[in-house]
mmCIF file of C-alpha atoms in Angstrom:
data_model
loop_
_atom_site.group_PDB
_atom_site.id
_atom_site.type_symbol
_atom_site.label_atom_id
_atom_site.label_comp_id
_atom_site.label_asym_id
_atom_site.label_seq_id
_atom_site.Cartn_x
_atom_site.Cartn_y
_atom_site.Cartn_z
ATOM 1 C CA UNK A 1 -81.813 18.961 -151.388
ATOM 2 C CA UNK A 2 -82.911 22.382 -152.595
ATOM 3 C CA UNK A 3 -83.656 24.753 -149.728
ATOM 4 C CA UNK A 4 -84.081 28.438 -149.000
ATOM 5 C CA UNK A 5 -80.688 29.179 -147.514
ATOM 6 C CA UNK A 6 -81.710 31.995 -145.152
ATOM 7 C CA UNK A 7 -84.611 29.978 -143.740
ATOM 8 C CA UNK A 8 -82.403 26.917 -143.389
ATOM 9 C CA UNK A 9 -79.692 28.916 -141.623
ATOM 10 C CA UNK A 10 -82.123 30.601 -139.234
ATOM 11 C CA UNK A 11 -84.319 27.666 -138.243
ATOM 12 C CA UNK A 12 -82.517 24.347 -138.824
ATOM 13 C CA UNK A 13 -79.937 24.292 -136.066
ATOM 14 C CA UNK A 14 -79.983 20.649 -135.007
ATOM 15 C CA UNK A 15 -80.612 19.999 -131.308
ATOM 16 C CA UNK A 16 -78.294 17.765 -129.306
ATOM 17 C CA UNK A 17 -80.117 14.793 -127.861
ATOM 18 C CA UNK A 18 -79.921 13.993 -124.185
ATOM 19 C CA UNK A 19 -78.035 10.921 -123.072
ATOM 20 C CA UNK A 20 -75.049 9.175 -124.565
ATOM 21 C CA UNK A 21 -74.637 7.575 -127.988
ATOM 22 C CA UNK A 22 -75.804 5.526 -129.762
ATOM 23 C CA UNK A 23 -79.269 7.050 -129.219
ATOM 24 C CA UNK A 24 -78.125 10.299 -127.621
ATOM 25 C CA UNK A 25 -75.726 13.058 -128.569
ATOM 26 C CA UNK A 26 -75.415 14.455 -132.080
ATOM 27 C CA UNK A 27 -78.221 13.652 -134.524
ATOM 28 C CA UNK A 28 -76.975 11.377 -137.286
ATOM 29 C CA UNK A 29 -79.877 11.336 -139.773
ATOM 30 C CA UNK A 30 -80.512 15.017 -140.189
ATOM 31 C CA UNK A 31 -82.689 15.439 -143.295
ATOM 32 C CA UNK A 32 -85.989 14.528 -141.653
ATOM 33 C CA UNK A 33 -85.238 16.684 -138.609
ATOM 34 C CA UNK A 34 -84.382 19.687 -140.769
ATOM 35 C CA UNK A 35 -87.665 19.247 -142.625
ATOM 36 C CA UNK A 36 -89.529 19.215 -139.292
ATOM 37 C CA UNK A 37 -87.755 22.376 -138.134
ATOM 38 C CA UNK A 38 -88.369 24.140 -141.442
ATOM 39 C CA UNK A 39 -92.063 23.227 -141.254
ATOM 40 C CA UNK A 40 -92.244 24.464 -137.659
ATOM 41 C CA UNK A 41 -90.942 27.827 -138.862
ATOM 42 C CA UNK A 42 -93.900 28.107 -141.238
ATOM 43 C CA UNK A 43 -92.304 27.080 -144.526
ATOM 44 C CA UNK A 44 -93.673 24.456 -146.883
ATOM 45 C CA UNK A 45 -91.533 21.342 -147.261
ATOM 46 C CA UNK A 46 -92.134 19.071 -150.220
ATOM 47 C CA UNK A 47 -90.550 15.983 -151.731
ATOM 48 C CA UNK A 48 -90.196 16.377 -155.478
ATOM 49 C CA UNK A 49 -91.249 13.006 -156.964
ATOM 50 C CA UNK A 50 -88.894 13.167 -159.956
ATOM 51 C CA UNK A 51 -85.414 11.666 -159.913
ATOM 52 C CA UNK A 52 -84.006 13.075 -163.154
ATOM 53 C CA UNK A 53 -80.583 14.717 -162.910
ATOM 54 C CA UNK A 54 -79.818 12.905 -159.649
ATOM 55 C CA UNK A 55 -76.514 11.066 -159.796
ATOM 56 C CA UNK A 56 -75.904 9.646 -156.324
ATOM 57 C CA UNK A 57 -74.905 6.012 -156.724
ATOM 58 C CA UNK A 58 -75.863 3.125 -154.493
ATOM 59 C CA UNK A 59 -73.183 1.337 -152.450
ATOM 60 C CA UNK A 60 -71.295 -1.131 -154.695
ATOM 61 C CA UNK A 61 -71.831 -4.314 -152.657
ATOM 62 C CA UNK A 62 -74.253 -5.911 -150.228
ATOM 63 C CA UNK A 63 -71.994 -5.370 -147.160
ATOM 64 C CA UNK A 64 -71.636 -1.681 -148.047
ATOM 65 C CA UNK A 65 -75.381 -1.404 -148.620
ATOM 66 C CA UNK A 66 -76.120 -3.012 -145.243
ATOM 67 C CA UNK A 67 -73.606 -0.749 -143.510
ATOM 68 C CA UNK A 68 -75.409 2.304 -144.879
ATOM 69 C CA UNK A 69 -78.729 0.838 -143.741
ATOM 70 C CA UNK A 70 -77.361 0.445 -140.204
ATOM 71 C CA UNK A 71 -76.222 4.073 -140.186
ATOM 72 C CA UNK A 72 -79.705 5.167 -141.194
ATOM 73 C CA UNK A 73 -81.213 2.725 -138.694
ATOM 74 C CA UNK A 74 -79.300 4.212 -135.771
ATOM 75 C CA UNK A 75 -80.049 7.741 -136.945
ATOM 76 C CA UNK A 76 -83.773 7.122 -137.345
ATOM 77 C CA UNK A 77 -84.100 5.451 -133.954
ATOM 78 C CA UNK A 78 -82.678 8.616 -132.413
ATOM 79 C CA UNK A 79 -85.986 10.226 -133.385
ATOM 80 C CA UNK A 80 -87.522 8.697 -130.262
ATOM 81 C CA UNK A 81 -85.849 11.587 -128.442
ATOM 82 C CA UNK A 82 -87.493 14.142 -130.744
ATOM 83 C CA UNK A 83 -91.120 13.034 -130.492
ATOM 84 C CA UNK A 84 -91.666 15.419 -127.588
ATOM 85 C CA UNK A 85 -90.400 18.509 -129.432
ATOM 86 C CA UNK A 86 -92.569 21.554 -128.799
ATOM 87 C CA UNK A 87 -94.595 23.390 -131.424
ATOM 88 C CA UNK A 88 -94.030 20.959 -134.286
ATOM 89 C CA UNK A 89 -96.876 20.141 -136.650
ATOM 90 C CA UNK A 90 -98.860 16.912 -136.155
ATOM 91 C CA UNK A 91 -97.834 15.773 -139.625
ATOM 92 C CA UNK A 92 -94.189 16.347 -138.681
ATOM 93 C CA UNK A 93 -94.577 14.234 -135.559
ATOM 94 C CA UNK A 94 -96.183 11.533 -137.692
ATOM 95 C CA UNK A 95 -93.263 11.715 -140.127
ATOM 96 C CA UNK A 96 -90.858 11.054 -137.264
ATOM 97 C CA UNK A 97 -92.962 8.088 -136.143
ATOM 98 C CA UNK A 98 -92.996 6.656 -139.670
ATOM 99 C CA UNK A 99 -89.231 7.099 -139.923
ATOM 100 C CA UNK A 100 -88.812 5.106 -136.698
ATOM 101 C CA UNK A 101 -91.182 2.390 -137.913
ATOM 102 C CA UNK A 102 -89.078 1.958 -141.051
ATOM 103 C CA UNK A 103 -86.499 0.168 -138.913
ATOM 104 C CA UNK A 104 -88.501 -1.272 -136.022
ATOM 105 C CA UNK A 105 -90.190 -3.408 -138.667
ATOM 106 C CA UNK A 106 -87.029 -5.531 -139.003
ATOM 107 C CA UNK A 107 -87.049 -6.969 -135.458
ATOM 108 C CA UNK A 108 -90.840 -7.326 -135.685
ATOM 109 C CA UNK A 109 -90.421 -9.437 -138.832
ATOM 110 C CA UNK A 110 -87.764 -11.610 -137.182
ATOM 111 C CA UNK A 111 -90.095 -12.063 -134.192
ATOM 112 C CA UNK A 112 -92.855 -13.194 -136.561
ATOM 113 C CA UNK A 113 -90.455 -15.731 -138.064
ATOM 114 C CA UNK A 114 -89.413 -17.113 -134.682
ATOM 115 C CA UNK A 115 -92.961 -17.358 -133.345
ATOM 116 C CA UNK A 116 -94.117 -18.949 -136.598
ATOM 117 C CA UNK A 117 -91.312 -21.489 -136.362
ATOM 118 C CA UNK A 118 -92.294 -22.263 -132.776
ATOM 119 C CA UNK A 119 -95.870 -22.744 -133.983
ATOM 120 C CA UNK A 120 -94.678 -25.301 -136.528
ATOM 121 C CA UNK A 121 -92.684 -27.149 -133.867
ATOM 122 C CA UNK A 122 -95.747 -27.298 -131.606
ATOM 123 C CA UNK A 123 -97.699 -29.111 -134.297
ATOM 124 C CA UNK A 124 -101.473 -29.047 -133.736
ATOM 125 C CA UNK A 125 -100.977 -26.923 -130.592
ATOM 126 C CA UNK A 126 -100.312 -23.223 -130.726
ATOM 127 C CA UNK A 127 -98.433 -20.792 -128.519
ATOM 128 C CA UNK A 128 -101.494 -20.082 -126.374
ATOM 129 C CA UNK A 129 -102.352 -23.735 -125.703
ATOM 130 C CA UNK A 130 -104.558 -26.407 -127.249
ATOM 131 C CA UNK A 131 -107.810 -24.881 -126.043
ATOM 132 C CA UNK A 132 -107.102 -21.707 -128.008
ATOM 133 C CA UNK A 133 -106.185 -23.732 -131.083
ATOM 134 C CA UNK A 134 -109.485 -25.585 -130.861
ATOM 135 C CA UNK A 135 -111.322 -22.294 -130.564
ATOM 136 C CA UNK A 136 -109.609 -20.941 -133.676
ATOM 137 C CA UNK A 137 -107.512 -18.272 -131.974
ATOM 138 C CA UNK A 138 -105.533 -17.760 -135.182
ATOM 139 C CA UNK A 139 -108.039 -17.710 -138.063
ATOM 140 C CA UNK A 140 -106.305 -18.435 -141.369
ATOM 141 C CA UNK A 141 -108.308 -15.659 -143.036
ATOM 142 C CA UNK A 142 -106.618 -13.022 -140.876
ATOM 143 C CA UNK A 143 -103.178 -14.356 -141.720
ATOM 144 C CA UNK A 144 -103.978 -14.391 -145.423
ATOM 145 C CA UNK A 145 -105.376 -10.867 -145.200
ATOM 146 C CA UNK A 146 -102.237 -9.643 -143.455
ATOM 147 C CA UNK A 147 -100.067 -11.298 -146.116
ATOM 148 C CA UNK A 148 -102.036 -9.704 -148.971
ATOM 149 C CA UNK A 149 -101.921 -6.284 -147.287
ATOM 150 C CA UNK A 150 -98.154 -6.420 -146.766
ATOM 151 C CA UNK A 151 -97.512 -7.616 -150.322
ATOM 152 C CA UNK A 152 -99.751 -4.877 -151.722
ATOM 153 C CA UNK A 153 -97.968 -2.151 -149.777
ATOM 154 C CA UNK A 154 -94.560 -3.546 -150.719
ATOM 155 C CA UNK A 155 -95.087 -4.315 -154.387
ATOM 156 C CA UNK A 156 -97.614 -1.783 -155.677
ATOM 157 C CA UNK A 157 -95.035 1.068 -155.902
ATOM 158 C CA UNK A 158 -92.798 -1.217 -157.975
ATOM 159 C CA UNK A 159 -95.634 -2.199 -160.297
ATOM 160 C CA UNK A 160 -96.736 1.412 -160.733
ATOM 161 C CA UNK A 161 -93.179 2.503 -161.519
ATOM 162 C CA UNK A 162 -92.805 -0.196 -164.163
ATOM 163 C CA UNK A 163 -96.234 0.651 -165.584
ATOM 164 C CA UNK A 164 -95.296 4.336 -165.900
ATOM 165 C CA UNK A 165 -92.348 3.323 -168.071
ATOM 166 C CA UNK A 166 -94.076 0.624 -170.130
ATOM 167 C CA UNK A 167 -97.103 2.789 -170.949
ATOM 168 C CA UNK A 168 -94.941 5.665 -172.227
ATOM 169 C CA UNK A 169 -93.192 5.281 -175.590
ATOM 170 C CA UNK A 170 -90.665 7.963 -174.633
ATOM 171 C CA UNK A 171 -89.807 6.300 -171.321
ATOM 172 C CA UNK A 172 -89.538 2.846 -172.914
ATOM 173 C CA UNK A 173 -87.039 4.258 -175.387
ATOM 174 C CA UNK A 174 -85.029 5.976 -172.651
ATOM 175 C CA UNK A 175 -84.751 2.704 -170.722
ATOM 176 C CA UNK A 176 -83.821 0.591 -173.767
ATOM 177 C CA UNK A 177 -87.174 -0.898 -174.754
ATOM 178 C CA UNK A 178 -90.069 -2.705 -173.142
ATOM 179 C CA UNK A 179 -88.350 -6.109 -173.047
ATOM 180 C CA UNK A 180 -85.287 -4.896 -171.148
ATOM 181 C CA UNK A 181 -87.551 -2.953 -168.757
ATOM 182 C CA UNK A 182 -89.542 -6.120 -168.001
ATOM 183 C CA UNK A 183 -86.364 -8.186 -167.527
ATOM 184 C CA UNK A 184 -84.816 -5.574 -165.255
ATOM 185 C CA UNK A 185 -88.009 -5.304 -163.213
ATOM 186 C CA UNK A 186 -88.074 -9.090 -162.724
ATOM 187 C CA UNK A 187 -84.390 -9.199 -161.737
ATOM 188 C CA UNK A 188 -84.887 -6.302 -159.330
ATOM 189 C CA UNK A 189 -87.823 -8.093 -157.730
ATOM 190 C CA UNK A 190 -85.830 -11.312 -157.280
ATOM 191 C CA UNK A 191 -82.760 -9.503 -155.968
ATOM 192 C CA UNK A 192 -84.793 -7.404 -153.537
ATOM 193 C CA UNK A 193 -86.620 -10.498 -152.267
ATOM 194 C CA UNK A 194 -83.302 -12.244 -151.603
ATOM 195 C CA UNK A 195 -81.734 -9.212 -149.946
ATOM 196 C CA UNK A 196 -84.681 -8.303 -147.710
ATOM 197 C CA UNK A 197 -84.276 -11.063 -145.080
ATOM 198 C CA UNK A 198 -80.502 -10.513 -144.972
ATOM 199 C CA UNK A 199 -80.897 -6.801 -144.290
ATOM 200 C CA UNK A 200 -83.722 -7.337 -141.778
ATOM 201 C CA UNK A 201 -81.769 -9.988 -139.845
ATOM 202 C CA UNK A 202 -78.738 -7.686 -139.616
ATOM 203 C CA UNK A 203 -80.872 -4.730 -138.531
ATOM 204 C CA UNK A 204 -82.626 -6.806 -135.862
ATOM 205 C CA UNK A 205 -79.300 -7.914 -134.356
ATOM 206 C CA UNK A 206 -77.987 -4.347 -134.541
ATOM 207 C CA UNK A 207 -81.069 -2.884 -132.832
ATOM 208 C CA UNK A 208 -80.840 -5.506 -130.090
ATOM 209 C CA UNK A 209 -77.329 -4.253 -129.357
ATOM 210 C CA UNK A 210 -78.179 -0.536 -129.198
ATOM 211 C CA UNK A 211 -79.225 -0.579 -125.496
ATOM 212 C CA UNK A 212 -75.798 -2.048 -124.730
ATOM 213 C CA UNK A 213 -73.918 0.732 -126.501
ATOM 214 C CA UNK A 214 -73.457 -0.848 -129.890
ATOM 215 C CA UNK A 215 -73.183 1.728 -132.654
ATOM 216 C CA UNK A 216 -71.839 2.091 -136.155
ATOM 217 C CA UNK A 217 -69.081 4.449 -137.192
ATOM 218 C CA UNK A 218 -70.308 7.301 -139.363
ATOM 219 C CA UNK A 219 -67.700 7.040 -142.156
ATOM 220 C CA UNK A 220 -67.736 8.323 -145.708
ATOM 221 C CA UNK A 221 -69.719 5.933 -147.865
ATOM 222 C CA UNK A 222 -67.872 3.722 -150.342
ATOM 223 C CA UNK A 223 -68.881 4.508 -153.933
ATOM 224 C CA UNK A 224 -66.210 2.851 -156.091
ATOM 225 C CA UNK A 225 -66.874 -0.669 -157.299
ATOM 226 C CA UNK A 226 -65.094 -3.509 -155.533
ATOM 227 C CA UNK A 227 -65.254 -7.295 -155.547
ATOM 228 C CA UNK A 228 -66.161 -8.911 -152.227
ATOM 229 C CA UNK A 229 -64.113 -12.022 -151.483
ATOM 230 C CA UNK A 230 -65.651 -15.306 -150.390
ATOM 231 C CA UNK A 231 -63.922 -14.901 -147.030
ATOM 232 C CA UNK A 232 -65.403 -11.436 -146.428
ATOM 233 C CA UNK A 233 -68.857 -12.587 -147.531
ATOM 234 C CA UNK A 234 -68.709 -15.639 -145.257
ATOM 235 C CA UNK A 235 -67.462 -13.545 -142.337
ATOM 236 C CA UNK A 236 -70.408 -11.174 -142.768
ATOM 237 C CA UNK A 237 -73.214 -13.613 -143.560
ATOM 238 C CA UNK A 238 -72.372 -17.030 -142.128
ATOM 239 C CA UNK A 239 -74.819 -16.406 -139.215
ATOM 240 C CA UNK A 240 -77.550 -15.602 -141.738
ATOM 241 C CA UNK A 241 -76.796 -18.786 -143.662
ATOM 242 C CA UNK A 242 -76.869 -20.945 -140.539
ATOM 243 C CA UNK A 243 -80.149 -19.322 -139.470
ATOM 244 C CA UNK A 244 -81.666 -20.219 -142.842
ATOM 245 C CA UNK A 245 -80.366 -23.786 -142.620
ATOM 246 C CA UNK A 246 -81.820 -24.144 -139.116
ATOM 247 C CA UNK A 247 -85.238 -22.869 -140.235
ATOM 248 C CA UNK A 248 -85.224 -25.238 -143.208
ATOM 249 C CA UNK A 249 -84.331 -28.183 -140.970
ATOM 250 C CA UNK A 250 -87.159 -27.356 -138.577
ATOM 251 C CA UNK A 251 -89.715 -27.032 -141.369
ATOM 252 C CA UNK A 252 -88.524 -30.243 -143.037
ATOM 253 C CA UNK A 253 -88.666 -32.181 -139.788
ATOM 254 C CA UNK A 254 -92.039 -30.921 -138.557
ATOM 255 C CA UNK A 255 -94.049 -29.890 -141.618
ATOM 256 C CA UNK A 256 -92.264 -29.738 -144.975
ATOM 257 C CA UNK A 257 -95.093 -27.827 -146.668
ATOM 258 C CA UNK A 258 -93.910 -24.686 -144.886
ATOM 259 C CA UNK A 259 -90.691 -24.808 -146.913
ATOM 260 C CA UNK A 260 -92.722 -23.831 -149.981
ATOM 261 C CA UNK A 261 -94.348 -20.912 -148.172
ATOM 262 C CA UNK A 262 -91.023 -19.740 -146.767
ATOM 263 C CA UNK A 263 -88.930 -20.435 -149.891
ATOM 264 C CA UNK A 264 -88.069 -16.767 -150.696
ATOM 265 C CA UNK A 265 -87.128 -16.148 -147.070
ATOM 266 C CA UNK A 266 -85.030 -19.308 -146.770
ATOM 267 C CA UNK A 267 -83.337 -18.686 -150.114
ATOM 268 C CA UNK A 268 -82.376 -15.172 -149.037
ATOM 269 C CA UNK A 269 -80.691 -16.445 -145.895
ATOM 270 C CA UNK A 270 -78.936 -19.452 -147.424
ATOM 271 C CA UNK A 271 -77.816 -17.697 -150.627
ATOM 272 C CA UNK A 272 -76.562 -14.554 -148.890
ATOM 273 C CA UNK A 273 -72.874 -15.473 -149.276
ATOM 274 C CA UNK A 274 -72.878 -16.387 -153.006
ATOM 275 C CA UNK A 275 -75.271 -13.497 -153.734
ATOM 276 C CA UNK A 276 -72.798 -11.077 -152.152
ATOM 277 C CA UNK A 277 -69.874 -12.435 -154.164
ATOM 278 C CA UNK A 278 -71.820 -12.589 -157.439
ATOM 279 C CA UNK A 279 -73.355 -9.124 -157.347
ATOM 280 C CA UNK A 280 -70.028 -7.464 -156.498
ATOM 281 C CA UNK A 281 -67.899 -9.374 -159.013
ATOM 282 C CA UNK A 282 -66.198 -7.492 -161.838
ATOM 283 C CA UNK A 283 -67.327 -9.950 -164.510
ATOM 284 C CA UNK A 284 -70.985 -9.606 -163.484
ATOM 285 C CA UNK A 285 -70.643 -5.822 -163.583
ATOM 286 C CA UNK A 286 -69.070 -5.982 -167.043
ATOM 287 C CA UNK A 287 -71.809 -8.363 -168.210
ATOM 288 C CA UNK A 288 -74.492 -6.000 -166.908
ATOM 289 C CA UNK A 289 -72.961 -3.040 -168.726
ATOM 290 C CA UNK A 290 -72.589 -5.032 -171.944
ATOM 291 C CA UNK A 291 -76.173 -6.310 -171.926
ATOM 292 C CA UNK A 292 -77.864 -3.207 -170.504
ATOM 293 C CA UNK A 293 -79.062 -4.936 -167.339
ATOM 294 C CA UNK A 294 -79.951 -2.536 -164.511
ATOM 295 C CA UNK A 295 -79.142 0.447 -166.763
ATOM 296 C CA UNK A 296 -80.874 3.780 -166.248
ATOM 297 C CA UNK A 297 -81.375 6.433 -168.952
ATOM 298 C CA UNK A 298 -78.303 8.341 -167.767
ATOM 299 C CA UNK A 299 -76.196 5.234 -168.470
ATOM 300 C CA UNK A 300 -77.453 5.109 -172.056
ATOM 301 C CA UNK A 301 -77.325 8.839 -172.789
ATOM 302 C CA UNK A 302 -74.903 10.603 -170.475
ATOM 303 C CA UNK A 303 -76.148 14.101 -169.519
ATOM 304 C CA UNK A 304 -74.032 17.104 -170.396
ATOM 305 C CA UNK A 305 -72.902 17.753 -166.831
ATOM 306 C CA UNK A 306 -71.567 14.191 -166.495
ATOM 307 C CA UNK A 307 -69.826 14.389 -169.878
ATOM 308 C CA UNK A 308 -68.115 17.583 -168.765
ATOM 309 C CA UNK A 309 -66.939 15.925 -165.551
ATOM 310 C CA UNK A 310 -65.698 12.892 -167.492
ATOM 311 C CA UNK A 311 -63.751 15.142 -169.845
ATOM 312 C CA UNK A 312 -62.043 16.771 -166.888
ATOM 313 C CA UNK A 313 -60.991 13.361 -165.625
ATOM 314 C CA UNK A 314 -62.323 13.898 -162.116
ATOM 315 C CA UNK A 315 -65.289 12.686 -160.086
ATOM 316 C CA UNK A 316 -66.586 16.107 -158.990
ATOM 317 C CA UNK A 317 -66.485 19.584 -160.514
ATOM 318 C CA UNK A 318 -63.678 21.813 -159.299
ATOM 319 C CA UNK A 319 -64.624 24.374 -156.659
ATOM 320 C CA UNK A 320 -62.717 27.293 -155.255
ATOM 321 C CA UNK A 321 -60.778 27.081 -152.013
ATOM 322 C CA UNK A 322 -63.208 29.478 -150.299
ATOM 323 C CA UNK A 323 -66.176 27.317 -151.276
ATOM 324 C CA UNK A 324 -64.387 24.158 -150.189
ATOM 325 C CA UNK A 325 -63.814 25.620 -146.736
ATOM 326 C CA UNK A 326 -67.466 26.643 -146.539
ATOM 327 C CA UNK A 327 -68.576 23.097 -147.339
ATOM 328 C CA UNK A 328 -66.449 21.440 -144.657
ATOM 329 C CA UNK A 329 -68.696 19.645 -142.109
ATOM 330 C CA UNK A 330 -68.816 21.149 -138.651
ATOM 331 C CA UNK A 331 -68.884 17.770 -136.914
ATOM 332 C CA UNK A 332 -68.253 14.193 -137.926
ATOM 333 C CA UNK A 333 -71.955 13.449 -137.569
ATOM 334 C CA UNK A 334 -72.836 16.081 -140.158
#
C-alpha cells in the first residue's frame, strides 16, 4: 500500500473492539479499516487497478490457501463491530458491509445446497408443502435467472481480464502468446471451480464455530513451496470428500439428473484430496515451469529489482538495523 505517512500516522489508529476474540479484541484485517479511517479524515482513498511490480506470492498449497482465507474470514467478520462507527462516510460503511458479505456468502451457499438436496429427497413435494408446489411457489424462471446472475458476476471479470490480454499484441507477447493465455485461462477456470466448494465448505464450518470461541492463529504466512502428503490432504479434506459422496448418493437415488447439474460442485468435494496433492507436488511445479503454465510476465522476464535480489542470494533487500526496528509489528495481530 502507498499512503501519506503523516495522515496515516495521525488518523489510522485502529480501535479495539468490544468483547472477547474471535470477534472482539484487536482488529485482524486492518487494511479496510485504515481506508475507512483515512476517508473519514477527509483524504481520498483509491485502489490502483494495475498489478505490475507487485511480487507477493500466493500460498503454495490448498491447505495454506484455505488457512489464509480463514484468517481473512475472521478478520472481516469483526467488521460487524465497526458498522456503528461515528462520522464515517456512507460509502465506507457500505465497503464494510461488502467485506462482511464476502464471507457470509459461504454458509449461505452451503444452506442452498442442503435445502436443494432436501428438495430432491422430497420428490414432487417441496419444503413448504404440496399445496405450494402445485401453486408454483418456486418458479424455474427465477432459479435460472439467479443462476445466470451469479455466473455473470463471477465470470465476467475473468473474461474481461483474458480479453484485455488477448486483444493487445504487447500483452499477448508478455504472457507467452495467445494460445498459452487461453490454456492458462481454461486451467484457472477449472481449478477455481474445483476449489470453490472446498473453500466455502471450510469457511461455513469455521463461521459456525465462531460463536463458540473458535478462531485461527494469526501466524506468518507460508510462502515457500512444499509438497502436501496424502495423509495431510486426507486429514484436511476427508469431511469434504464424504459430503460430496453423500450428495452424489442422494442425487443418484432420488433423481440422477441432478448429478449433471451439480457435477462441478460434486467434483470439487470428491477430488479435494487428490487435487491438493497434485497441485502441491514438486513434479507438477517443475512441469508448469517447463511448459509455461500459470506463468506471469515477471516469470518470463524478471524485473531488475528481482534480479538484484536474486544476485544477492536473499529473499528480501537488506535494510538497516534502525529501519528493521521501526518495521517491527506492535502486536501479533498487526
